[in-house]
mmCIF file of C-alpha atoms in Angstrom:
data_model
loop_
_atom_site.group_PDB
_atom_site.id
_atom_site.type_symbol
_atom_site.label_atom_id
_atom_site.label_comp_id
_atom_site.label_asym_id
_atom_site.label_seq_id
_atom_site.Cartn_x
_atom_site.Cartn_y
_atom_site.Cartn_z
ATOM 1 C CA MET A 99 10.268 -9.864 -1.561
ATOM 2 C CA ILE A 100 7.251 -7.919 -0.354
ATOM 3 C CA LEU A 101 5.544 -9.265 2.767
ATOM 4 C CA GLN A 102 2.131 -8.315 4.095
ATOM 5 C CA SER A 103 0.177 -8.488 7.329
ATOM 6 C CA SER A 104 -3.334 -7.433 8.243
ATOM 7 C CA SER A 105 -2.886 -5.384 11.381
ATOM 8 C CA ARG A 106 -3.324 -1.810 12.568
ATOM 9 C CA ILE A 107 -1.168 0.240 14.931
ATOM 10 C CA CYS A 108 -3.604 1.538 17.552
ATOM 11 C CA GLY A 109 -1.197 3.364 19.825
ATOM 12 C CA ILE A 110 2.411 3.881 20.886
ATOM 13 C CA GLU A 111 3.735 4.712 24.352
ATOM 14 C CA SER A 112 7.390 5.709 24.668
ATOM 15 C CA ILE A 113 9.183 5.742 27.992
ATOM 16 C CA LEU A 114 12.657 7.071 28.724
ATOM 17 C CA PRO A 115 14.711 7.378 31.910
ATOM 18 C CA LYS A 116 14.303 10.710 33.672
ATOM 19 C CA ASP A 117 18.064 11.329 33.931
ATOM 20 C CA GLN A 118 19.185 13.559 31.051
ATOM 21 C CA VAL A 119 22.834 13.892 30.033
ATOM 22 C CA LEU A 120 24.047 16.749 27.830
ATOM 23 C CA ASN A 121 26.959 15.907 25.556
ATOM 24 C CA GLU A 122 28.263 19.432 25.985
ATOM 25 C CA ASP A 123 28.530 18.909 29.747
ATOM 26 C CA MET A 124 30.585 15.778 29.132
ATOM 27 C CA GLY A 125 33.249 17.791 27.342
ATOM 28 C CA TYR A 126 32.370 16.990 23.745
ATOM 29 C CA ASP A 127 33.279 19.654 21.212
ATOM 30 C CA GLN A 128 30.333 21.593 19.793
ATOM 31 C CA ASN A 129 31.501 20.840 16.242
ATOM 32 C CA TRP A 130 31.284 17.112 16.988
ATOM 33 C CA ILE A 131 27.872 17.533 18.604
ATOM 34 C CA ASP A 132 26.672 19.383 15.505
ATOM 35 C CA ARG A 133 28.010 16.623 13.235
ATOM 36 C CA ILE A 134 26.288 13.774 15.053
ATOM 37 C CA GLY A 135 23.223 15.925 15.721
ATOM 38 C CA ILE A 136 22.814 14.685 19.294
ATOM 39 C CA ASN A 137 22.688 17.196 22.114
ATOM 40 C CA SER A 138 21.053 15.239 24.925
ATOM 41 C CA ARG A 139 20.625 11.619 25.914
ATOM 42 C CA TYR A 140 18.701 9.770 28.610
ATOM 43 C CA ILE A 141 20.503 7.228 30.749
ATOM 44 C CA ALA A 142 18.945 4.528 32.930
ATOM 45 C CA GLN A 143 19.992 4.111 36.541
ATOM 46 C CA SER A 144 21.602 0.849 37.626
ATOM 47 C CA SER A 145 18.395 -0.116 39.444
ATOM 48 C CA ASP A 146 16.162 0.437 36.390
ATOM 49 C CA ARG A 147 14.823 -2.623 34.603
ATOM 50 C CA ILE A 148 13.586 -2.934 31.033
ATOM 51 C CA ASP A 149 10.693 -5.163 32.073
ATOM 52 C CA HIS A 150 9.509 -2.580 34.610
ATOM 53 C CA PHE A 151 9.707 0.241 32.051
ATOM 54 C CA ALA A 152 7.857 -1.949 29.543
ATOM 55 C CA ARG A 153 5.216 -2.827 32.121
ATOM 56 C CA LEU A 154 4.559 0.832 32.980
ATOM 57 C CA ALA A 155 4.282 1.831 29.323
ATOM 58 C CA SER A 156 2.111 -1.190 28.479
ATOM 59 C CA VAL A 157 -0.311 -0.518 31.344
ATOM 60 C CA ASN A 158 -0.574 3.168 30.433
ATOM 61 C CA LEU A 159 -1.182 2.372 26.773
ATOM 62 C CA CYS A 160 -3.757 -0.344 27.452
ATOM 63 C CA ASN A 161 -5.623 1.956 29.839
ATOM 64 C CA ARG A 162 -5.722 4.758 27.280
ATOM 65 C CA LEU A 163 -6.976 2.319 24.640
ATOM 66 C CA SER A 164 -9.498 0.785 27.074
ATOM 67 C CA TRP A 165 -7.896 -2.597 26.470
ATOM 68 C CA SER A 166 -8.007 -5.441 28.964
ATOM 69 C CA VAL A 167 -4.730 -7.337 29.311
ATOM 70 C CA THR A 168 -6.731 -10.551 29.070
ATOM 71 C CA ASP A 169 -7.489 -9.648 25.440
ATOM 72 C CA ILE A 170 -3.796 -9.602 24.464
ATOM 73 C CA ASP A 171 -2.786 -12.643 22.423
ATOM 74 C CA VAL A 172 0.814 -11.722 21.566
ATOM 75 C CA CYS A 173 3.682 -10.018 23.397
ATOM 76 C CA VAL A 174 6.992 -9.723 21.545
ATOM 77 C CA VAL A 175 10.047 -7.975 22.995
ATOM 78 C CA ILE A 176 12.905 -6.830 20.755
ATOM 79 C CA SER A 177 15.982 -5.927 22.774
ATOM 80 C CA GLN A 178 19.720 -6.578 22.872
ATOM 81 C CA THR A 179 20.098 -5.589 26.530
ATOM 82 C CA PRO A 180 17.671 -7.764 28.516
ATOM 83 C CA ASP A 181 17.624 -7.627 32.304
ATOM 84 C CA SER A 182 18.730 -11.259 32.484
ATOM 85 C CA GLN A 183 20.162 -13.810 30.098
ATOM 86 C CA LEU A 184 17.129 -16.009 30.699
ATOM 87 C CA PRO A 185 14.203 -16.210 30.820
ATOM 88 C CA GLY A 186 13.307 -13.639 28.206
ATOM 89 C CA THR A 187 11.830 -10.238 29.017
ATOM 90 C CA ALA A 188 8.513 -11.173 27.389
ATOM 91 C CA ILE A 189 8.216 -14.057 29.867
ATOM 92 C CA HIS A 190 8.597 -11.646 32.783
ATOM 93 C CA LEU A 191 6.029 -9.335 31.178
ATOM 94 C CA GLN A 192 3.496 -12.142 30.903
ATOM 95 C CA HIS A 193 3.563 -12.315 34.699
ATOM 96 C CA LEU A 194 3.958 -8.580 35.395
ATOM 97 C CA LEU A 195 1.062 -7.649 33.102
ATOM 98 C CA GLY A 196 -1.127 -10.609 34.004
ATOM 99 C CA LEU A 197 -1.411 -11.893 30.439
ATOM 100 C CA ARG A 198 -3.157 -15.193 29.793
ATOM 101 C CA GLU A 199 -1.023 -18.330 29.945
ATOM 102 C CA ASP A 200 -1.875 -19.076 26.321
ATOM 103 C CA ALA A 201 -0.633 -15.662 25.155
ATOM 104 C CA ILE A 202 2.328 -15.965 22.782
ATOM 105 C CA CYS A 203 5.298 -14.309 24.529
ATOM 106 C CA PHE A 204 8.905 -14.346 23.325
ATOM 107 C CA ASP A 205 11.995 -12.206 22.732
ATOM 108 C CA ILE A 206 13.918 -11.341 19.561
ATOM 109 C CA ASN A 207 17.572 -10.279 19.695
ATOM 110 C CA LEU A 208 17.710 -7.494 17.134
ATOM 111 C CA GLY A 209 18.871 -3.896 17.104
ATOM 112 C CA CYS A 210 18.135 -0.805 15.066
ATOM 113 C CA SER A 211 16.208 -2.645 12.330
ATOM 114 C CA GLY A 212 13.979 -4.224 14.947
ATOM 115 C CA TYR A 213 10.861 -2.095 14.609
ATOM 116 C CA PRO A 214 9.764 -3.102 11.078
ATOM 117 C CA TYR A 215 10.756 -6.696 11.867
ATOM 118 C CA GLY A 216 8.682 -6.648 15.034
ATOM 119 C CA LEU A 217 5.645 -5.131 13.350
ATOM 120 C CA TYR A 218 5.712 -7.934 10.795
ATOM 121 C CA VAL A 219 6.144 -10.699 13.381
ATOM 122 C CA VAL A 220 3.344 -9.459 15.639
ATOM 123 C CA GLY A 221 1.087 -8.651 12.694
ATOM 124 C CA SER A 222 1.599 -12.126 11.223
ATOM 125 C CA LEU A 223 0.729 -13.810 14.523
ATOM 126 C CA LEU A 224 -2.378 -11.663 14.886
ATOM 127 C CA GLU A 225 -3.584 -12.919 11.516
ATOM 128 C CA LYS A 226 -3.882 -16.307 13.233
ATOM 129 C CA THR A 227 -5.334 -15.184 16.565
ATOM 130 C CA LYS A 228 -7.508 -12.362 15.143
ATOM 131 C CA GLY A 229 -6.827 -10.409 18.338
ATOM 132 C CA LYS A 230 -4.549 -7.824 19.934
ATOM 133 C CA GLY A 231 -0.816 -7.699 20.533
ATOM 134 C CA LEU A 232 1.991 -5.696 22.107
ATOM 135 C CA LEU A 233 5.374 -5.026 20.537
ATOM 136 C CA ILE A 234 8.054 -3.796 22.939
ATOM 137 C CA THR A 235 11.244 -2.418 21.390
ATOM 138 C CA GLY A 236 14.322 -0.740 22.800
ATOM 139 C CA ASP A 237 17.496 -1.026 24.825
ATOM 140 C CA PHE A 238 19.412 0.305 27.767
ATOM 141 C CA SER A 239 22.434 0.689 25.505
ATOM 142 C CA SER A 240 24.423 2.528 28.171
ATOM 143 C CA ARG A 241 24.936 -0.826 29.893
ATOM 144 C CA ILE A 242 27.022 -2.236 27.057
ATOM 145 C CA ILE A 243 29.033 0.873 26.138
ATOM 146 C CA ASP A 244 32.571 1.371 27.413
ATOM 147 C CA PRO A 245 32.603 4.800 29.138
ATOM 148 C CA SER A 246 36.050 5.415 27.625
ATOM 149 C CA ASP A 247 34.749 4.906 24.060
ATOM 150 C CA ALA A 248 34.493 8.577 23.105
ATOM 151 C CA ALA A 249 33.235 7.789 19.591
ATOM 152 C CA THR A 250 30.259 5.683 20.710
ATOM 153 C CA LEU A 251 29.295 7.081 24.107
ATOM 154 C CA PRO A 252 27.712 10.388 22.915
ATOM 155 C CA ILE A 253 25.459 8.653 20.383
ATOM 156 C CA PHE A 254 23.339 6.148 22.286
ATOM 157 C CA SER A 255 20.449 6.808 24.629
ATOM 158 C CA ASP A 256 18.288 4.468 26.692
ATOM 159 C CA GLY A 257 14.606 4.118 25.872
ATOM 160 C CA ILE A 258 11.696 1.739 25.388
ATOM 161 C CA ALA A 259 8.576 1.921 23.217
ATOM 162 C CA VAL A 260 5.414 -0.149 23.403
ATOM 163 C CA THR A 261 3.266 -0.453 20.290
ATOM 164 C CA ALA A 262 -0.292 -1.786 20.456
ATOM 165 C CA LEU A 263 -1.552 -3.606 17.369
ATOM 166 C CA SER A 264 -4.864 -5.206 16.503
ATOM 167 C CA TYR A 265 -5.944 -7.503 13.707
ATOM 168 C CA GLU A 266 -7.733 -5.674 10.899
ATOM 169 C CA ALA A 267 -8.858 -7.788 7.962
ATOM 170 C CA GLU A 268 -9.165 -4.737 5.723
ATOM 171 C CA SER A 269 -5.781 -3.298 6.704
ATOM 172 C CA SER A 270 -2.688 -4.249 4.735
ATOM 173 C CA THR A 271 0.778 -3.290 5.937
ATOM 174 C CA MET A 272 3.620 -4.062 3.532
ATOM 175 C CA PHE A 273 7.162 -4.977 4.511
ATOM 176 C CA SER A 274 10.590 -5.639 3.038
ATOM 177 C CA LEU A 275 13.132 -7.244 5.399
ATOM 178 C CA HIS A 276 16.794 -8.045 4.749
ATOM 179 C CA THR A 277 19.881 -9.518 6.439
ATOM 180 C CA ASN A 278 23.573 -9.743 5.539
ATOM 181 C CA GLY A 279 25.541 -11.532 8.247
ATOM 182 C CA GLN A 280 28.794 -10.928 6.395
ATOM 183 C CA GLY A 281 28.795 -7.494 8.001
ATOM 184 C CA SER A 282 28.238 -8.770 11.550
ATOM 185 C CA LYS A 283 31.539 -7.390 12.838
ATOM 186 C CA ALA A 284 30.538 -3.814 11.983
ATOM 187 C CA ILE A 285 28.497 -3.662 15.196
ATOM 188 C CA HIS A 286 28.995 -6.435 17.704
ATOM 189 C CA CYS A 287 29.130 -7.071 21.408
ATOM 190 C CA PRO A 288 30.890 -10.148 22.822
ATOM 191 C CA TYR A 289 29.232 -11.983 25.679
ATOM 192 C CA GLN A 290 29.524 -9.830 28.821
ATOM 193 C CA GLY A 291 31.692 -7.408 26.846
ATOM 194 C CA ALA A 292 31.342 -3.878 25.501
ATOM 195 C CA LEU A 293 29.769 -2.735 22.258
ATOM 196 C CA ALA A 294 32.249 -2.380 19.403
ATOM 197 C CA MET A 295 31.201 -0.321 16.402
ATOM 198 C CA ASP A 296 33.039 0.379 13.165
ATOM 199 C CA GLY A 297 31.569 3.797 12.480
ATOM 200 C CA MET A 298 32.934 4.116 8.968
ATOM 201 C CA ALA A 299 31.643 0.668 7.979
ATOM 202 C CA ILE A 300 28.174 1.528 9.288
ATOM 203 C CA PHE A 301 28.218 4.901 7.546
ATOM 204 C CA SER A 302 29.213 3.292 4.226
ATOM 205 C CA PHE A 303 26.608 0.537 4.589
ATOM 206 C CA ALA A 304 23.815 2.979 5.413
ATOM 207 C CA LEU A 305 24.508 5.365 2.541
ATOM 208 C CA ALA A 306 25.104 2.632 -0.027
ATOM 209 C CA GLN A 307 22.312 0.223 0.930
ATOM 210 C CA ILE A 308 19.424 2.085 2.534
ATOM 211 C CA PRO A 309 18.522 4.569 -0.259
ATOM 212 C CA LEU A 310 18.603 1.708 -2.785
ATOM 213 C CA HIS A 311 16.436 -0.407 -0.507
ATOM 214 C CA MET A 312 13.904 2.375 0.056
ATOM 215 C CA ASN A 313 13.622 3.232 -3.631
ATOM 216 C CA LYS A 314 13.165 -0.436 -4.524
ATOM 217 C CA PHE A 315 10.557 -0.852 -1.794
ATOM 218 C CA ALA A 316 8.620 2.154 -3.103
ATOM 219 C CA GLU A 317 8.802 0.717 -6.613
ATOM 220 C CA GLU A 318 7.733 -2.799 -5.599
ATOM 221 C CA THR A 319 4.793 -1.529 -3.560
ATOM 222 C CA ALA A 320 3.772 0.767 -6.446
ATOM 223 C CA ILE A 321 3.403 3.660 -4.043
ATOM 224 C CA GLU A 322 3.542 7.208 -5.324
ATOM 225 C CA LEU A 323 6.160 9.145 -3.370
ATOM 226 C CA SER A 324 3.801 12.108 -3.230
ATOM 227 C CA ASP A 325 1.338 9.939 -1.276
ATOM 228 C CA ILE A 326 3.784 9.334 1.586
ATOM 229 C CA ASP A 327 3.080 11.788 4.392
ATOM 230 C CA GLN A 328 6.106 10.989 6.563
ATOM 231 C CA VAL A 329 9.281 8.929 6.385
ATOM 232 C CA PHE A 330 10.476 7.757 9.792
ATOM 233 C CA LEU A 331 14.124 6.701 9.606
ATOM 234 C CA HIS A 332 16.013 4.971 12.379
ATOM 235 C CA GLN A 333 17.687 7.797 14.283
ATOM 236 C CA ALA A 334 21.326 6.697 13.911
ATOM 237 C CA ASN A 335 23.106 10.046 13.781
ATOM 238 C CA LYS A 336 22.787 13.260 11.798
ATOM 239 C CA MET A 337 25.507 12.418 9.264
ATOM 240 C CA ILE A 338 23.855 9.122 8.356
ATOM 241 C CA SER A 339 20.309 10.525 8.243
ATOM 242 C CA GLU A 340 21.278 13.484 6.083
ATOM 243 C CA GLY A 341 23.357 11.261 3.798
ATOM 244 C CA ILE A 342 20.425 8.909 3.220
ATOM 245 C CA ILE A 343 18.039 11.793 2.583
ATOM 246 C CA ARG A 344 20.408 13.387 0.057
ATOM 247 C CA ARG A 345 20.830 10.138 -1.858
ATOM 248 C CA LEU A 346 17.113 9.399 -1.821
ATOM 249 C CA ASP A 347 16.308 12.725 -3.440
ATOM 250 C CA TRP A 348 12.671 12.695 -2.347
ATOM 251 C CA PRO A 349 12.114 16.479 -2.243
ATOM 252 C CA GLN A 350 8.458 16.260 -1.221
ATOM 253 C CA ALA A 351 9.024 13.851 1.660
ATOM 254 C CA SER A 352 8.943 14.815 5.328
ATOM 255 C CA PHE A 353 11.596 13.241 7.582
ATOM 256 C CA PRO A 354 10.786 13.884 11.269
ATOM 257 C CA THR A 355 13.751 13.613 13.629
ATOM 258 C CA THR A 356 14.340 13.341 17.370
ATOM 259 C CA LEU A 357 18.118 12.954 17.324
ATOM 260 C CA MET A 358 18.849 16.249 19.025
ATOM 261 C CA LYS A 359 16.476 15.513 21.914
ATOM 262 C CA TYR A 360 16.813 11.770 22.445
ATOM 263 C CA GLY A 361 19.859 10.464 20.579
ATOM 264 C CA ASN A 362 20.019 6.950 19.117
ATOM 265 C CA THR A 363 17.579 4.754 21.043
ATOM 266 C CA SER A 364 18.185 1.584 19.008
ATOM 267 C CA SER A 365 14.993 -0.278 18.019
ATOM 268 C CA ALA A 366 12.891 2.276 19.914
ATOM 269 C CA SER A 367 14.025 5.235 17.809
ATOM 270 C CA ILE A 368 11.320 4.944 15.136
ATOM 271 C CA PRO A 369 8.346 4.629 17.517
ATOM 272 C CA ILE A 370 9.802 7.334 19.793
ATOM 273 C CA THR A 371 10.010 9.642 16.772
ATOM 274 C CA ILE A 372 6.455 8.732 15.740
ATOM 275 C CA CYS A 373 5.262 9.628 19.241
ATOM 276 C CA ASP A 374 7.134 12.914 19.202
ATOM 277 C CA HIS A 375 5.866 13.871 15.748
ATOM 278 C CA TYR A 376 2.194 12.991 16.107
ATOM 279 C CA THR A 377 1.976 14.416 19.616
ATOM 280 C CA ASN A 378 3.071 17.807 18.294
ATOM 281 C CA VAL A 379 1.422 17.756 14.852
ATOM 282 C CA GLU A 380 -2.294 17.521 14.196
ATOM 283 C CA LYS A 381 -3.056 14.348 12.268
ATOM 284 C CA ALA A 382 -5.155 14.321 9.127
ATOM 285 C CA SER A 383 -7.828 11.654 8.751
ATOM 286 C CA LYS A 384 -5.185 9.140 7.692
ATOM 287 C CA GLN A 385 -1.409 9.330 7.373
ATOM 288 C CA LEU A 386 0.694 7.083 5.139
ATOM 289 C CA ALA A 387 4.130 6.545 6.631
ATOM 290 C CA LEU A 388 7.260 4.701 5.570
ATOM 291 C CA LEU A 389 9.276 3.274 8.470
ATOM 292 C CA THR A 390 12.876 2.215 7.783
ATOM 293 C CA GLY A 391 15.297 0.684 10.275
ATOM 294 C CA PHE A 392 18.867 -0.499 9.792
ATOM 295 C CA GLY A 393 21.849 -1.577 11.834
ATOM 296 C CA VAL A 394 23.139 -4.621 13.734
ATOM 297 C CA GLY A 395 23.332 -7.713 11.579
ATOM 298 C CA LEU A 396 23.792 -6.173 9.269
ATOM 299 C CA SER A 397 20.045 -6.014 8.835
ATOM 300 C CA TRP A 398 17.545 -3.546 7.465
ATOM 301 C CA GLY A 399 13.872 -3.328 6.710
ATOM 302 C CA SER A 400 10.930 -1.101 5.877
ATOM 303 C CA ALA A 401 7.224 -1.036 6.604
ATOM 304 C CA LEU A 402 4.558 0.950 4.789
ATOM 305 C CA VAL A 403 1.843 1.687 7.331
ATOM 306 C CA GLN A 404 -1.278 3.792 7.518
ATOM 307 C CA PHE A 405 -1.965 5.652 10.748
ATOM 308 C CA ASP A 406 -5.547 6.551 11.587
ATOM 309 C CA LYS A 407 -6.468 9.909 13.062
ATOM 310 C CA ASP A 408 -7.266 8.233 16.384
ATOM 311 C CA LEU A 409 -3.723 6.867 16.790
ATOM 312 C CA LEU A 410 -2.764 7.373 20.443
ATOM 313 C CA THR A 411 0.802 8.509 21.154
ATOM 314 C CA ASN A 412 2.556 9.561 24.323
ATOM 315 C CA THR A 413 6.072 9.984 25.695
ATOM 316 C CA ALA A 414 6.741 9.527 29.410
ATOM 317 C CA PHE A 415 9.814 9.685 31.643
ATOM 318 C CA GLN A 416 10.460 7.343 34.543
#
């Protein structure tokens, strides 16, 4: 099923903790580092809060866009590691940012597929309000990882991204979103417990399902592969990314990556990679991009978006 929303991504602000950890310094073998493709990660301090990171990034982005917070109709937060069980992070942000009381603010518990899901949810709400919205995605994954879990620890990094969207009647973003709860045990975290991940199950799921999904999405949207300027995959690990790319067999496609620099930042990995890419590469007048996320659920989804030349991107450290 192809879904659509009439919204435009105006800007993205990524924010990561300032404390960098090198996997090599933690005693991981260079062969293993090369296989997962992750050299450095950023880890939040115990005093850091997701809502404070999100507030800083949101204020910076709104200032750069010359947006007033009173114009924001929607604020959606996608995170699996909120600062508190309740109320939701979006509720705290309503107060911290000074959003109107009639702004729609809520959280979604979703992981690495969260970015395309969030873009659709915010875009759909903006079709009703005809205004502006903020999508906040990301986790402090280090807080749910057992330090003795040598297979999982060197993969995940902490990070948040804020995406500013506005209603555009003439803009059409297409989506395909999927869920299969039968695979929920592949990545799960019990209440107040540690993250448990079946790496082989995730690897098999990603290589079997995601290329099929992406090819079907391209077919159903009738998009010519040669028209896609960039493909932004969720940054899971190097083995998964390269496996998907091989099975896709899209020789003309460009697949930007930030794995080596930032690791797996959960639902923030796609917008963080967009920021990194467009900050370092001069944009043409318009860029057509395919965004594909996958992970916890199991769930997966894609969005076909068009970035304008005036897209604002920035990466900060706090």
